[in-house]
C-alpha positions as a Markdown table, in Angstrom:
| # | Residue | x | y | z |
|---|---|---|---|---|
| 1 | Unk | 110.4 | -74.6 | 48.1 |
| 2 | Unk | 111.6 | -77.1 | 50.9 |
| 3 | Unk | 113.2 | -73.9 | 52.7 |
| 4 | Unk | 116.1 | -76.2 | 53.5 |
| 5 | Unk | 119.3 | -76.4 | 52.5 |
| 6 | Unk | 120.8 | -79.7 | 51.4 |
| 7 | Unk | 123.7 | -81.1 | 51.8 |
| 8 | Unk | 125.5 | -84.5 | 50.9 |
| 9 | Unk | 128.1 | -85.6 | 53.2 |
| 10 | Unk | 130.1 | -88.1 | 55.3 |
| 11 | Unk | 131.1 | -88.1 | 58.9 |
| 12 | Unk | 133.7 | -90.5 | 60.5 |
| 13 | Unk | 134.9 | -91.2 | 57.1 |
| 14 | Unk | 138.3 | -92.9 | 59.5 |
| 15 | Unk | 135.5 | -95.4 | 60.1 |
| 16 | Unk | 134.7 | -96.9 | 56.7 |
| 17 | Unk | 135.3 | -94.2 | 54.5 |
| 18 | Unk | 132.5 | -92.2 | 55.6 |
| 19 | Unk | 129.7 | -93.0 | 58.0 |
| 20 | Unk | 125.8 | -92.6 | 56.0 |
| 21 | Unk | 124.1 | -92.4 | 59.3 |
| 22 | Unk | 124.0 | -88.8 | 59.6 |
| 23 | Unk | 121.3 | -88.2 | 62.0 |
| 24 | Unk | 122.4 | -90.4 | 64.3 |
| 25 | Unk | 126.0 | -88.5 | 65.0 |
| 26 | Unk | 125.1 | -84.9 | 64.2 |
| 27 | Unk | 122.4 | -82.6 | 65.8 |
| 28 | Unk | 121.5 | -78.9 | 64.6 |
| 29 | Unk | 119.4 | -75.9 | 64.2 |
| 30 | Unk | 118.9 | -72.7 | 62.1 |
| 31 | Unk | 120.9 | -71.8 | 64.0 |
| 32 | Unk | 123.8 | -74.2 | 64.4 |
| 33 | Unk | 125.3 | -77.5 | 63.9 |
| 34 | Unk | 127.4 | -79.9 | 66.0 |
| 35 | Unk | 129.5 | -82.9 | 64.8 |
| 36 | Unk | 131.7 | -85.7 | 66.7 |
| 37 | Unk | 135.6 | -85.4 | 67.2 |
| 38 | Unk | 135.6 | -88.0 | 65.1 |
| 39 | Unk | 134.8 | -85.7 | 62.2 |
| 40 | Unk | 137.7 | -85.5 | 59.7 |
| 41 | Unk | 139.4 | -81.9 | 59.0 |
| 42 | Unk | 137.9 | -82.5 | 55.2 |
| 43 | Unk | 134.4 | -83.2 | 56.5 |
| 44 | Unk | 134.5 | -80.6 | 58.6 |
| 45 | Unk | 135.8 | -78.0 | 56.0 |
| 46 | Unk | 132.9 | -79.5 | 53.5 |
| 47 | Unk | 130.1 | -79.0 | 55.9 |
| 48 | Unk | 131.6 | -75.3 | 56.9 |
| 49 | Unk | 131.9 | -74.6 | 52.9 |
| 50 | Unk | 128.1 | -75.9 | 52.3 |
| 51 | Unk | 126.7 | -74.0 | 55.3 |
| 52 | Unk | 125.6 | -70.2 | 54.7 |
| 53 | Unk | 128.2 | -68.3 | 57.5 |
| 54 | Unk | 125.5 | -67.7 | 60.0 |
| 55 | Unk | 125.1 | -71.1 | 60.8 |
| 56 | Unk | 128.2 | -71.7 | 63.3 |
| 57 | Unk | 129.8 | -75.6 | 63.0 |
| 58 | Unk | 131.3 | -77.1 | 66.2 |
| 59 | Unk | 133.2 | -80.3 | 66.7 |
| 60 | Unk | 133.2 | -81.8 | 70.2 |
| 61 | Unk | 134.7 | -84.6 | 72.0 |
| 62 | Unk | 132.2 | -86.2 | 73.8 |
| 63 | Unk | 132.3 | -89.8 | 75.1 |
| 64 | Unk | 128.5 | -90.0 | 73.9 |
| 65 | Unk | 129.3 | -89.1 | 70.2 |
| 66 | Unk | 126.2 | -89.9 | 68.4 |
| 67 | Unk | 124.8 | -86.8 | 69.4 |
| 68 | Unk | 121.6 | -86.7 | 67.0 |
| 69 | Unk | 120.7 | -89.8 | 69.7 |
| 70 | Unk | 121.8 | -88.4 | 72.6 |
| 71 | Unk | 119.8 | -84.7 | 71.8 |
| 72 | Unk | 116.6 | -83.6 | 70.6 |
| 73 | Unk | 116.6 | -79.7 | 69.4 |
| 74 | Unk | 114.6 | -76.5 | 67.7 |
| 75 | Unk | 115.6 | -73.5 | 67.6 |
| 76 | Unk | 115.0 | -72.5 | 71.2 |
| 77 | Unk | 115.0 | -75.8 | 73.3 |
| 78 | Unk | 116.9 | -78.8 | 73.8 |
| 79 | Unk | 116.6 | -82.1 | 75.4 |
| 80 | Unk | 119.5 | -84.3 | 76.6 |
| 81 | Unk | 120.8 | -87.5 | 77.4 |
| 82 | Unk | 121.2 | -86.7 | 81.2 |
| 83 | Unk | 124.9 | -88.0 | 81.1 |
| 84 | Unk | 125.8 | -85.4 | 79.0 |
| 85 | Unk | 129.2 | -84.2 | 79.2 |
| 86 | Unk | 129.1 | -80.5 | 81.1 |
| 87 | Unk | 131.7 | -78.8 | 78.7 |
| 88 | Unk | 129.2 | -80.6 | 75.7 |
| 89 | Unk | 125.9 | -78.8 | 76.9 |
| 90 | Unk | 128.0 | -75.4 | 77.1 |
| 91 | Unk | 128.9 | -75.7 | 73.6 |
| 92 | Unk | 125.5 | -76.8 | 72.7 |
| 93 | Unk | 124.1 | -74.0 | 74.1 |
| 94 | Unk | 126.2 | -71.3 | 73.1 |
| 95 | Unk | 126.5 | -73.0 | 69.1 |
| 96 | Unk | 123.1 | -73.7 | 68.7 |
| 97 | Unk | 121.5 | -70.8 | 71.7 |
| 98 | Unk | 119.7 | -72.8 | 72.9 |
| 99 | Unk | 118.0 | -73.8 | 76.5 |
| 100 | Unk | 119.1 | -77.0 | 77.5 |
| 101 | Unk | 117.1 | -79.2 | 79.5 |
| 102 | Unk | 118.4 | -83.0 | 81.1 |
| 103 | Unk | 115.7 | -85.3 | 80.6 |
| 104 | Unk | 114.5 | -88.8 | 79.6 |
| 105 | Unk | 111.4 | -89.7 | 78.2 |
| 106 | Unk | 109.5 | -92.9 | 79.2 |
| 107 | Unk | 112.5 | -94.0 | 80.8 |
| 108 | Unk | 114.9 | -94.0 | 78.0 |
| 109 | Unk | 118.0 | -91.6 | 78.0 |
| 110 | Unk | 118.1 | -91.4 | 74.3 |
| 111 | Unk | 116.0 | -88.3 | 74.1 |
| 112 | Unk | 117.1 | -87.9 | 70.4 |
| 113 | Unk | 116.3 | -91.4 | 69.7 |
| 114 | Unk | 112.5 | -90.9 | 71.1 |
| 115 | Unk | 111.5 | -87.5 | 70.3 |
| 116 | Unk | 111.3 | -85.3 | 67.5 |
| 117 | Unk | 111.0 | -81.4 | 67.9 |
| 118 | Unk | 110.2 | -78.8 | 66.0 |
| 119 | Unk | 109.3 | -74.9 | 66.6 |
| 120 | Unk | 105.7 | -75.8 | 66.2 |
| 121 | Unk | 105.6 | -78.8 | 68.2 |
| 122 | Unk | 106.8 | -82.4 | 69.3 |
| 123 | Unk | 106.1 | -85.9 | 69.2 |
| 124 | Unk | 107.9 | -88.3 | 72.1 |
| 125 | Unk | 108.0 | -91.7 | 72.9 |
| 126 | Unk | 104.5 | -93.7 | 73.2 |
| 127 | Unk | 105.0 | -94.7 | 76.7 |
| 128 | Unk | 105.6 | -91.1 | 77.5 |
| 129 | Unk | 102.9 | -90.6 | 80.7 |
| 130 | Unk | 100.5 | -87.8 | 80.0 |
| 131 | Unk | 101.7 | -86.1 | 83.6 |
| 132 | Unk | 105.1 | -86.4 | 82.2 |
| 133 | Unk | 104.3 | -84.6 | 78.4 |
| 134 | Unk | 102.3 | -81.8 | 80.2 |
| 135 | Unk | 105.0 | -81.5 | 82.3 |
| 136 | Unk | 107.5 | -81.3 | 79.2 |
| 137 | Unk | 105.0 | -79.3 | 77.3 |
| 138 | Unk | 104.9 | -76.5 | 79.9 |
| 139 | Unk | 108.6 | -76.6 | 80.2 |
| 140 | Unk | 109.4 | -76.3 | 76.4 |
| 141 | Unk | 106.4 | -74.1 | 75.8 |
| 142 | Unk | 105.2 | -76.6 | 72.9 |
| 143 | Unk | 102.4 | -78.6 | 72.0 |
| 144 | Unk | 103.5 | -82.0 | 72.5 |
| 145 | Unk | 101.5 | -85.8 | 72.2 |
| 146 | Unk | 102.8 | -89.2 | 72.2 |
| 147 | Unk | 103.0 | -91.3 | 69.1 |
| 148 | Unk | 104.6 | -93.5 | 67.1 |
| 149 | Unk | 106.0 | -93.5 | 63.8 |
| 150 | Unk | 107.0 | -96.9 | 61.0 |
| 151 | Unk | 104.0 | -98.8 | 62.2 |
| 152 | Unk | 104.3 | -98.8 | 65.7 |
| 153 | Unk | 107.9 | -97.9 | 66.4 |
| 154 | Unk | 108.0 | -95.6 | 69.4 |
| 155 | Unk | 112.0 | -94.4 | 67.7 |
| 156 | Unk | 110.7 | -91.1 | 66.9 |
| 157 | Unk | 114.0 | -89.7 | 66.0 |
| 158 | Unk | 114.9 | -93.0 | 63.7 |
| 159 | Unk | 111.9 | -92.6 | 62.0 |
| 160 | Unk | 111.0 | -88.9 | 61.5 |
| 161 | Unk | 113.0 | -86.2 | 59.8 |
| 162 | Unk | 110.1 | -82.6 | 60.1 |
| 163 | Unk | 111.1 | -79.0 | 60.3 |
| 164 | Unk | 108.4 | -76.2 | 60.1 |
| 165 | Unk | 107.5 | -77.0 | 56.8 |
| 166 | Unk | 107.8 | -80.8 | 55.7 |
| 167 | Unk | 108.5 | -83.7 | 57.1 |
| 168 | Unk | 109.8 | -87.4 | 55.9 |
| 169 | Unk | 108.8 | -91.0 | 57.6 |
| 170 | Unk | 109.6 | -94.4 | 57.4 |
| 171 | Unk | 108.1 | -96.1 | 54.6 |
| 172 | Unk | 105.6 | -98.2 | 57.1 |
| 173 | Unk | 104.7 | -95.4 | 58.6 |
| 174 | Unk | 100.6 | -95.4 | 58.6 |
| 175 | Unk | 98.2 | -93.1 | 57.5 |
| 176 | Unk | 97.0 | -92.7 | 61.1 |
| 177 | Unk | 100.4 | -91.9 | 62.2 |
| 178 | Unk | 100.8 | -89.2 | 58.8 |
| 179 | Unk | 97.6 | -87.3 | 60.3 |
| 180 | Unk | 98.9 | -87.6 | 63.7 |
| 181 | Unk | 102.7 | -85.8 | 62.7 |
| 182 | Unk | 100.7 | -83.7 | 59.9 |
| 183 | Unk | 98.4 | -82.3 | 63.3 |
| 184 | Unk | 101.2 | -82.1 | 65.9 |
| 185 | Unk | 103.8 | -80.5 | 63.6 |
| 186 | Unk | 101.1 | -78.3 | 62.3 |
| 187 | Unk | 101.9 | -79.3 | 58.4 |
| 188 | Unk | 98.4 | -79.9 | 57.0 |
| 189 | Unk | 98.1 | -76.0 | 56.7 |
| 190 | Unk | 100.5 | -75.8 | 54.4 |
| 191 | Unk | 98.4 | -76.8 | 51.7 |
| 192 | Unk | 98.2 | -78.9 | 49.0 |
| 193 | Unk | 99.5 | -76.7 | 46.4 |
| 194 | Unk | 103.4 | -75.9 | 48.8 |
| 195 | Unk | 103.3 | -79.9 | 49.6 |
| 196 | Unk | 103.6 | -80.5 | 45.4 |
| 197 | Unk | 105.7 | -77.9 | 45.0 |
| 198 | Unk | 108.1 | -79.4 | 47.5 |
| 199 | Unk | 108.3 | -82.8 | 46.2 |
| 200 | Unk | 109.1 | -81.2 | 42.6 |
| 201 | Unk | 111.9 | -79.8 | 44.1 |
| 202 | Unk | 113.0 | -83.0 | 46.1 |
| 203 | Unk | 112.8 | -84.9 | 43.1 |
| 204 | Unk | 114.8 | -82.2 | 41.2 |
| 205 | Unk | 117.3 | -82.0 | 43.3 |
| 206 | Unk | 117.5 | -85.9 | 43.4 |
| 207 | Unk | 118.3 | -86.0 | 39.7 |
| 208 | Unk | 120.2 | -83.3 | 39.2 |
């Protein structure tokens, strides 16, 4: 199974009727998920109705509001854009529990932008010096390398979409840069066998 629930929805639908980009203005966990005051009431009552009741939905006004490019999360840890809004981290923290850590990575402040997390492991920008990802890596308490992702894009989080048990990449991704998110993520363990059963339920679900 792809052990993830999946939902289709809009956000912002005020702007446009319905923005597609939903990683870019939503960030969550197991755990929880946050969305953009810009979130309609509708949207908002969708994405509550789709969720199982464990998973706790927050909306938040934050002057940085595409918060999937602005955080980078598991289920323990987070990284942020270290402008972040004060009352924003607290909700954060308390709707996904979370520890939430400030920090930029190779210079950028779009931690969600150039990073991807899981609880096995992350990937950051390319640029990211090794000082900086031990660092990181001892503060997170993860295995952590620097890559890239879409044939030399160092936007991790625009091209990269892993949990603990699959991931998705950019068509251009290479095969060098499959083995190095397969290896970080810890994925390639999962077998040949779980990988087709996965995509037979992607592709189910896709034309269903």
């Amino acid at each position: 199974q792809l052990h993830s629930l999946l939902v289709s929805s809009g956000i912002n639908a005020e702007y446009g009727g319905g923005c597609r980009i939903i990683g870019s203005l939503c960030v969550g966990n197991k755990n929880g998920l946050l969305v953009p005051t810009s979130t309609t009431d509708k949207e908002l009552q969708h994405l509550r109705n789709s969720l199982p009741d464990s998973v706790k939905i927050a909306r938040v006004e934050e002057r940085l509001s595409a918060l999937g490019n602005v955080v980078a999360c598991n289920d323990y840890v987070a990284l942020v854009h270290p402008d972040l809004d004060r009352e924003t981290e607290e909700v954060l923290a308390d709707t996904l529990q979370v520890e939430v850590f400030r920090q930029t990575l190779a210079d950028q402040v779009l931690v969600g932008s150039y990073c991807a997390l899981t609880n096995q492991g992350g990937m950051v920008h390319p640029k990211t010096p090794i000082e900086d990802q031990d660092e990181l890596s001892s503060l997170l308490q993860l295995p952590l390398v620097a890559g890239t992702i879409n044939r030399g894009s160092g936007a991790i989080g625009a091209g990269l979409v892993v949990n603990d048990w699959i991931a998705f990449c950019g068509q251009d991704t290479t095969a060098t840069e499959i083995s190095l998110v397969e290896s970080i993520f810890k994925l390639s363990d999962k077998g040949p066998n779980n990988i087709n059963q996965m995509r037979s339920v992607l592709v189910e679900s896709m034309t269903s």
